[in-house]
Short mmCIF file of C-alpha atoms in Angstrom, two decimals:
data_model
loop_
_atom_site.label_atom_id
_atom_site.label_comp_id
_atom_site.label_asym_id
_atom_site.label_seq_id
_atom_site.Cartn_x
_atom_site.Cartn_y
_atom_site.Cartn_z
CA MET A 1 76.92 104.66 123.25
CA ARG A 2 79.53 102.41 121.65
CA LYS A 3 78.55 101.59 118.11
CA ILE A 4 80.31 98.93 115.52
CA GLY A 5 79.57 98.16 112.19
CA VAL A 6 80.63 95.11 110.30
CA VAL A 7 80.74 94.92 106.66
CA GLY A 8 80.72 91.36 104.92
CA ILE A 9 79.21 89.04 107.23
CA GLY A 10 80.74 85.72 105.81
CA HIS A 11 82.95 83.00 107.98
CA VAL A 12 84.78 85.99 109.10
CA GLY A 13 82.39 88.92 109.75
CA ALA A 14 80.16 86.44 111.45
CA THR A 15 82.64 85.76 113.77
CA VAL A 16 83.61 89.39 114.43
CA ALA A 17 80.04 89.72 115.14
CA HIS A 18 79.92 86.81 117.74
CA ILE A 19 82.63 87.89 119.67
CA ILE A 20 81.13 91.25 120.10
CA VAL A 21 77.68 90.04 120.95
CA SER A 22 79.08 87.62 123.23
CA GLN A 23 81.54 89.65 125.02
CA GLY A 24 79.00 92.49 124.90
CA LEU A 25 81.85 95.01 123.49
CA ALA A 26 79.08 97.30 121.70
CA ASP A 27 75.58 98.81 122.70
CA ALA A 28 74.88 98.61 118.75
CA LEU A 29 75.81 96.38 116.33
CA VAL A 30 75.12 96.74 112.67
CA LEU A 31 75.77 93.97 110.16
CA VAL A 32 75.93 94.83 106.54
CA ASP A 33 75.92 92.33 103.69
CA LYS A 34 74.97 91.96 99.81
CA GLN A 35 72.90 88.84 100.46
CA PRO A 36 69.75 90.19 102.14
CA ASP A 37 68.66 86.81 103.07
CA LYS A 38 71.80 85.66 104.89
CA LEU A 39 72.19 88.82 106.28
CA ALA A 40 69.00 88.66 107.77
CA SER A 41 69.27 85.08 109.00
CA GLU A 42 72.36 86.03 111.14
CA VAL A 43 70.53 88.87 112.67
CA LEU A 44 67.82 86.94 113.59
CA ASP A 45 70.14 84.24 114.99
CA PHE A 46 71.82 86.69 116.98
CA ARG A 47 68.46 87.83 118.31
CA ASP A 48 67.20 84.32 119.31
CA ALA A 49 70.50 83.99 121.45
CA ALA A 50 70.11 87.46 123.22
CA SER A 51 68.19 85.70 126.20
CA LEU A 52 70.93 83.40 126.88
CA LEU A 53 73.72 86.16 127.10
CA PRO A 54 75.07 88.07 129.89
CA HIS A 55 75.49 91.44 127.83
CA HIS A 56 72.76 93.20 125.74
CA VAL A 57 73.60 94.41 122.39
CA THR A 58 71.39 95.57 119.76
CA VAL A 59 72.03 93.83 116.28
CA THR A 60 70.52 95.08 113.30
CA ALA A 61 70.95 94.43 109.53
CA GLY A 62 71.65 97.92 107.72
CA GLU A 63 73.69 99.47 104.94
CA PRO A 64 76.79 101.80 104.90
CA LYS A 65 74.40 104.88 105.35
CA ASP A 66 73.46 103.70 108.82
CA LEU A 67 76.99 103.57 110.06
CA ALA A 68 77.26 107.55 110.04
CA ASP A 69 77.38 107.68 113.79
CA ALA A 70 79.50 103.99 114.16
CA ASP A 71 82.72 104.69 116.49
CA VAL A 72 84.44 101.78 114.58
CA VAL A 73 83.49 100.14 111.18
CA ILE A 74 85.19 96.38 110.39
CA SER A 75 85.86 95.46 106.78
CA ALA A 76 85.58 91.80 106.29
CA LEU A 77 84.18 91.57 103.07
CA GLY A 78 86.08 89.26 100.44
CA HIS A 79 86.27 86.45 98.10
CA ILE A 80 88.26 83.50 99.92
CA GLU A 81 87.00 81.16 97.59
CA LEU A 82 89.52 82.67 94.88
CA ILE A 83 92.46 81.86 96.85
CA GLN A 84 93.77 78.39 96.25
CA PRO A 85 95.97 76.21 99.19
CA GLY A 86 99.22 77.80 99.40
CA GLY A 87 98.29 80.76 96.94
CA ASP A 88 98.41 84.45 97.22
CA ARG A 89 96.18 86.73 98.92
CA PHE A 90 96.27 89.13 95.89
CA THR A 91 94.08 86.65 94.03
CA GLU A 92 91.18 88.40 95.65
CA LEU A 93 92.54 92.17 94.74
CA ARG A 94 90.37 92.10 91.35
CA ALA A 95 87.40 91.08 93.05
CA ASN A 96 87.37 92.98 96.31
CA THR A 97 88.34 96.45 94.72
CA PRO A 98 85.04 97.47 93.17
CA GLU A 99 83.28 96.24 96.13
CA VAL A 100 85.41 98.30 98.53
CA GLN A 101 85.77 101.30 96.63
CA GLN A 102 81.60 101.08 96.60
CA VAL A 103 81.45 100.69 100.17
CA GLY A 104 84.37 103.35 100.53
CA ARG A 105 82.14 105.79 98.52
CA ASP A 106 78.85 105.04 100.81
CA LEU A 107 80.49 105.45 103.74
CA LYS A 108 81.94 109.07 102.73
CA ALA A 109 78.56 109.81 101.61
CA ALA A 110 77.08 108.80 104.66
CA GLY A 111 79.41 111.24 106.90
CA PHE A 112 81.18 108.38 108.41
CA ASN A 113 84.02 109.91 110.80
CA GLY A 114 84.90 107.09 112.99
CA VAL A 115 87.61 104.33 112.54
CA LEU A 116 87.81 102.15 109.71
CA ILE A 117 89.51 98.67 110.72
CA VAL A 118 90.26 96.58 107.50
CA ILE A 119 90.41 92.81 107.22
CA SER A 120 89.65 92.36 103.46
CA ASN A 121 92.69 90.88 101.44
CA PRO A 122 95.36 91.88 100.27
CA VAL A 123 95.00 94.01 103.39
CA ASP A 124 97.67 96.51 102.62
CA VAL A 125 96.53 97.55 99.23
CA ILE A 126 92.76 97.18 99.98
CA THR A 127 93.54 99.39 103.18
CA GLY A 128 94.94 102.26 100.99
CA LEU A 129 91.81 101.90 98.57
CA TYR A 130 89.57 102.36 101.46
CA GLN A 131 91.18 105.53 102.53
CA GLN A 132 91.29 107.14 98.97
CA ALA A 133 87.42 106.07 99.03
CA THR A 134 86.42 107.40 102.20
CA GLY A 135 88.44 110.32 102.19
CA LEU A 136 89.11 110.05 105.84
CA PRO A 137 92.51 110.94 107.22
CA THR A 138 95.25 108.20 107.14
CA GLN A 139 95.42 107.81 110.83
CA GLN A 140 91.56 106.89 110.58
CA VAL A 141 91.83 103.71 108.58
CA PHE A 142 94.25 100.76 109.11
CA GLY A 143 94.35 97.15 108.45
CA THR A 144 94.95 94.23 110.71
CA GLY A 145 98.37 93.60 108.62
CA THR A 146 101.03 91.29 110.43
CA TYR A 147 99.03 91.96 113.87
CA LEU A 148 97.63 88.07 113.24
CA ASP A 149 100.81 86.95 111.64
CA THR A 150 102.83 88.36 114.56
CA ALA A 151 100.52 86.46 117.19
CA ARG A 152 101.29 83.26 114.69
CA LEU A 153 104.98 84.09 115.54
CA LYS A 154 104.29 83.94 118.98
CA ARG A 155 102.50 81.10 118.93
CA ALA A 156 105.14 79.24 117.06
CA LEU A 157 107.93 80.26 119.20
CA GLY A 158 105.91 79.47 122.58
CA GLU A 159 105.44 76.03 121.41
CA ALA A 160 109.07 75.73 120.38
CA LEU A 161 109.97 77.10 124.02
CA ALA A 162 107.02 75.36 125.58
CA ILE A 163 105.72 78.40 126.85
CA ASP A 164 102.25 80.57 126.97
CA PRO A 165 102.63 82.88 123.41
CA ARG A 166 101.69 85.69 125.43
CA SER A 167 105.20 85.02 127.16
CA VAL A 168 106.92 86.07 123.65
CA ALA A 169 107.56 89.84 122.63
CA GLY A 170 108.37 90.70 119.04
CA TYR A 171 107.07 91.55 115.64
CA MET A 172 106.44 89.95 111.86
CA LEU A 173 106.68 93.18 109.87
CA GLY A 174 106.12 94.04 106.56
CA GLU A 175 103.18 92.68 104.24
CA HIS A 176 100.42 90.55 105.33
CA GLY A 177 101.56 88.13 102.42
CA ASP A 178 104.66 86.33 101.47
CA SER A 179 107.45 89.03 101.83
CA GLN A 180 106.44 89.23 105.85
CA PHE A 181 109.40 88.60 107.53
CA ALA A 182 110.33 88.08 111.56
CA ALA A 183 112.16 91.10 113.15
CA TRP A 184 114.20 88.92 115.09
CA SER A 185 115.98 92.08 116.56
CA THR A 186 112.65 92.92 118.42
CA VAL A 187 111.84 89.25 119.49
CA LYS A 188 112.38 88.40 123.29
CA ALA A 189 111.39 85.57 125.47
CA LEU A 190 112.44 83.99 128.99
CA GLY A 191 114.62 87.39 129.28
CA GLN A 192 116.63 86.38 126.30
CA THR A 193 116.96 87.71 122.66
CA ALA A 194 116.14 85.57 119.67
CA THR A 195 119.67 84.80 118.92
CA ASP A 196 120.29 83.63 122.76
CA LEU A 197 117.35 81.52 122.22
CA ALA A 198 118.16 80.21 119.15
CA ALA A 199 121.81 79.11 120.71
CA ASN A 200 120.36 78.08 124.15
CA TYR A 201 117.41 75.89 122.91
CA HIS A 202 118.73 74.83 119.24
CA LEU A 203 115.85 76.55 117.62
CA ASP A 204 115.73 77.03 113.75
CA LEU A 205 114.34 80.34 113.74
CA ASP A 206 113.85 80.41 109.76
CA GLN A 207 111.85 77.59 110.63
CA VAL A 208 109.88 79.25 113.16
CA ALA A 209 109.40 82.43 110.98
CA GLU A 210 107.91 80.04 108.12
CA ASP A 211 105.80 78.54 110.34
CA ALA A 212 104.34 82.05 111.32
CA ARG A 213 104.28 83.06 107.29
CA VAL A 214 102.17 80.01 106.16
CA GLY A 215 99.98 79.49 109.14
CA GLY A 216 96.84 80.88 107.51
CA PHE A 217 97.18 78.95 104.87
CA THR A 218 97.75 75.64 106.98
CA VAL A 219 94.77 76.63 108.29
CA PHE A 220 92.98 77.29 105.04
CA ALA A 221 94.29 73.86 103.69
CA GLY A 222 92.18 71.97 106.04
CA LYS A 223 89.14 73.71 106.32
CA LYS A 224 89.23 76.09 103.27
CA TYR A 225 88.90 79.54 105.05
CA THR A 226 90.13 81.14 108.37
CA ASN A 227 87.96 82.78 111.01
CA PHE A 228 88.70 82.63 114.67
CA ALA A 229 92.21 84.18 114.58
CA ILE A 230 91.68 87.02 112.22
CA ALA A 231 88.27 87.78 113.78
CA HIS A 232 90.08 87.91 117.48
CA ALA A 233 92.67 90.19 115.67
CA ALA A 234 90.21 92.56 114.50
CA VAL A 235 87.92 92.91 117.47
CA SER A 236 90.99 93.09 119.95
CA LEU A 237 92.19 96.27 117.65
CA ALA A 238 88.37 97.69 117.81
CA GLN A 239 88.64 97.46 121.62
CA LEU A 240 91.87 99.51 121.61
CA VAL A 241 89.88 102.04 119.78
CA LEU A 242 86.78 101.79 121.70
CA SER A 243 88.59 102.24 124.99
CA ASP A 244 91.48 105.06 123.57
CA ALA A 245 93.82 102.26 125.18
CA ARG A 246 96.65 104.00 123.36
CA ASN A 247 98.27 100.74 123.17
CA GLU A 248 101.45 99.83 121.21
CA ALA A 249 100.00 97.26 118.28
CA ILE A 250 101.56 96.32 115.13
CA VAL A 251 99.04 97.09 111.97
CA SER A 252 99.04 98.00 108.40
CA HIS A 253 99.04 101.88 108.46
CA TYR A 254 100.09 104.47 106.19
CA ASP A 255 103.69 105.08 106.08
CA ALA A 256 105.23 107.99 104.35
CA ARG A 257 108.63 106.51 103.70
CA PHE A 258 106.74 103.95 100.93
CA ALA A 259 103.94 105.97 100.06
CA GLY A 260 101.41 103.33 100.96
CA TYR A 261 100.26 100.74 103.64
CA ILE A 262 102.48 98.51 105.56
CA SER A 263 102.81 96.86 108.81
CA THR A 264 104.85 98.38 111.33
CA PRO A 265 104.09 99.03 114.92
CA ALA A 266 102.11 102.26 115.92
CA VAL A 267 99.80 103.53 119.00
CA ILE A 268 96.18 102.76 118.58
CA GLY A 269 93.41 104.84 120.38
CA ARG A 270 90.59 106.39 120.19
CA GLY A 271 91.46 108.30 117.09
CA GLY A 272 92.96 105.00 115.21
CA ILE A 273 96.69 105.57 114.65
CA VAL A 274 97.28 108.06 117.15
CA ALA A 275 100.97 108.18 117.44
CA ASP A 276 103.74 106.59 115.11
CA PHE A 277 107.50 105.33 116.26
CA ALA A 278 110.30 103.89 114.85
CA LEU A 279 111.87 100.35 115.35
CA ALA A 280 115.60 100.36 116.00
CA LEU A 281 116.21 97.67 113.06
CA THR A 282 119.00 96.16 111.77
CA ALA A 283 120.40 97.10 108.39
CA ALA A 284 119.37 93.75 106.91
CA GLU A 285 115.67 94.11 108.60
CA GLN A 286 115.34 97.71 107.14
CA ALA A 287 116.39 96.30 103.68
CA ALA A 288 113.85 93.83 104.11
CA LEU A 289 111.09 95.95 105.29
CA LYS A 290 111.93 98.08 101.85
CA GLN A 291 111.72 94.92 99.77
CA SER A 292 108.55 93.96 101.28
CA ALA A 293 107.12 97.44 100.39
CA ASP A 294 108.19 96.94 96.85
CA ALA A 295 106.65 93.77 96.74
CA ILE A 296 103.34 95.30 97.52
CA ALA A 297 103.57 97.86 94.68
CA ALA A 298 104.88 95.45 92.12
CA LYS A 299 102.01 92.82 92.95
CA THR A 300 99.32 95.76 93.17
CA ALA A 301 100.43 96.98 89.18
CA GLU A 302 100.38 93.18 88.57
CA TYR A 303 97.18 92.26 89.64
CA LEU A 304 95.32 95.98 89.09
#
């Protein structure tokens, strides 16, 4: 039986749950939230939809103790109301930290031994806090990181080239935040490198990268939250785990070089991070990755 838990049923958590239910991606879905009335309403709403759906998913309200046998738990808790347009995701750190530590301790007490996928911001730091609180091996705890920012890069470059974003390969690396960067040495489309694309299609690669970097805040400015893209990111990663896909994806995972969590590609399967590998980055990109790791550490010290 495929069992998924979602912790935090705000805009993102509810959207994650909706995708799982509508696509039949689990047999059992347990929703956890600190607001019991809202939680009960969301569960009832899903149950009311059950007879209209092509898949059966048992949806229940629960607590962390009910996630002991979950295959995957997705953390979507957060305080996005604290973020200002064009602001910094670290604004949520102080508010999210005690909640994350409590959920982590509760999951540990329950004996949870599945894979924990973290959306909660600032995701690189929060993912590390979850790993510490749960005591799970680092490979079983990872965050969405720049998985979504990479999707935004593909969208921005795809629009510039008038092609489907799925035709673009490459990565945004580093922090899911201000210090992330496009690793142009990894980017290809239409059989050409980023350098060739810039020359042949008169592209401003810096502007494309900036479009990707601020994409979340562009959405946030219009509706005061983001939900669809990040929810699809989390669910697609959960699918890689459940199906033991052993698929390459860029996620925030523990990197011993920096003694912390940061986004570089890894292989995702049933055990979470089932393999790691190094990209052949340029010297400038390697320096940018180190600078991003330093930025995460500096801002963590500032906000905590």
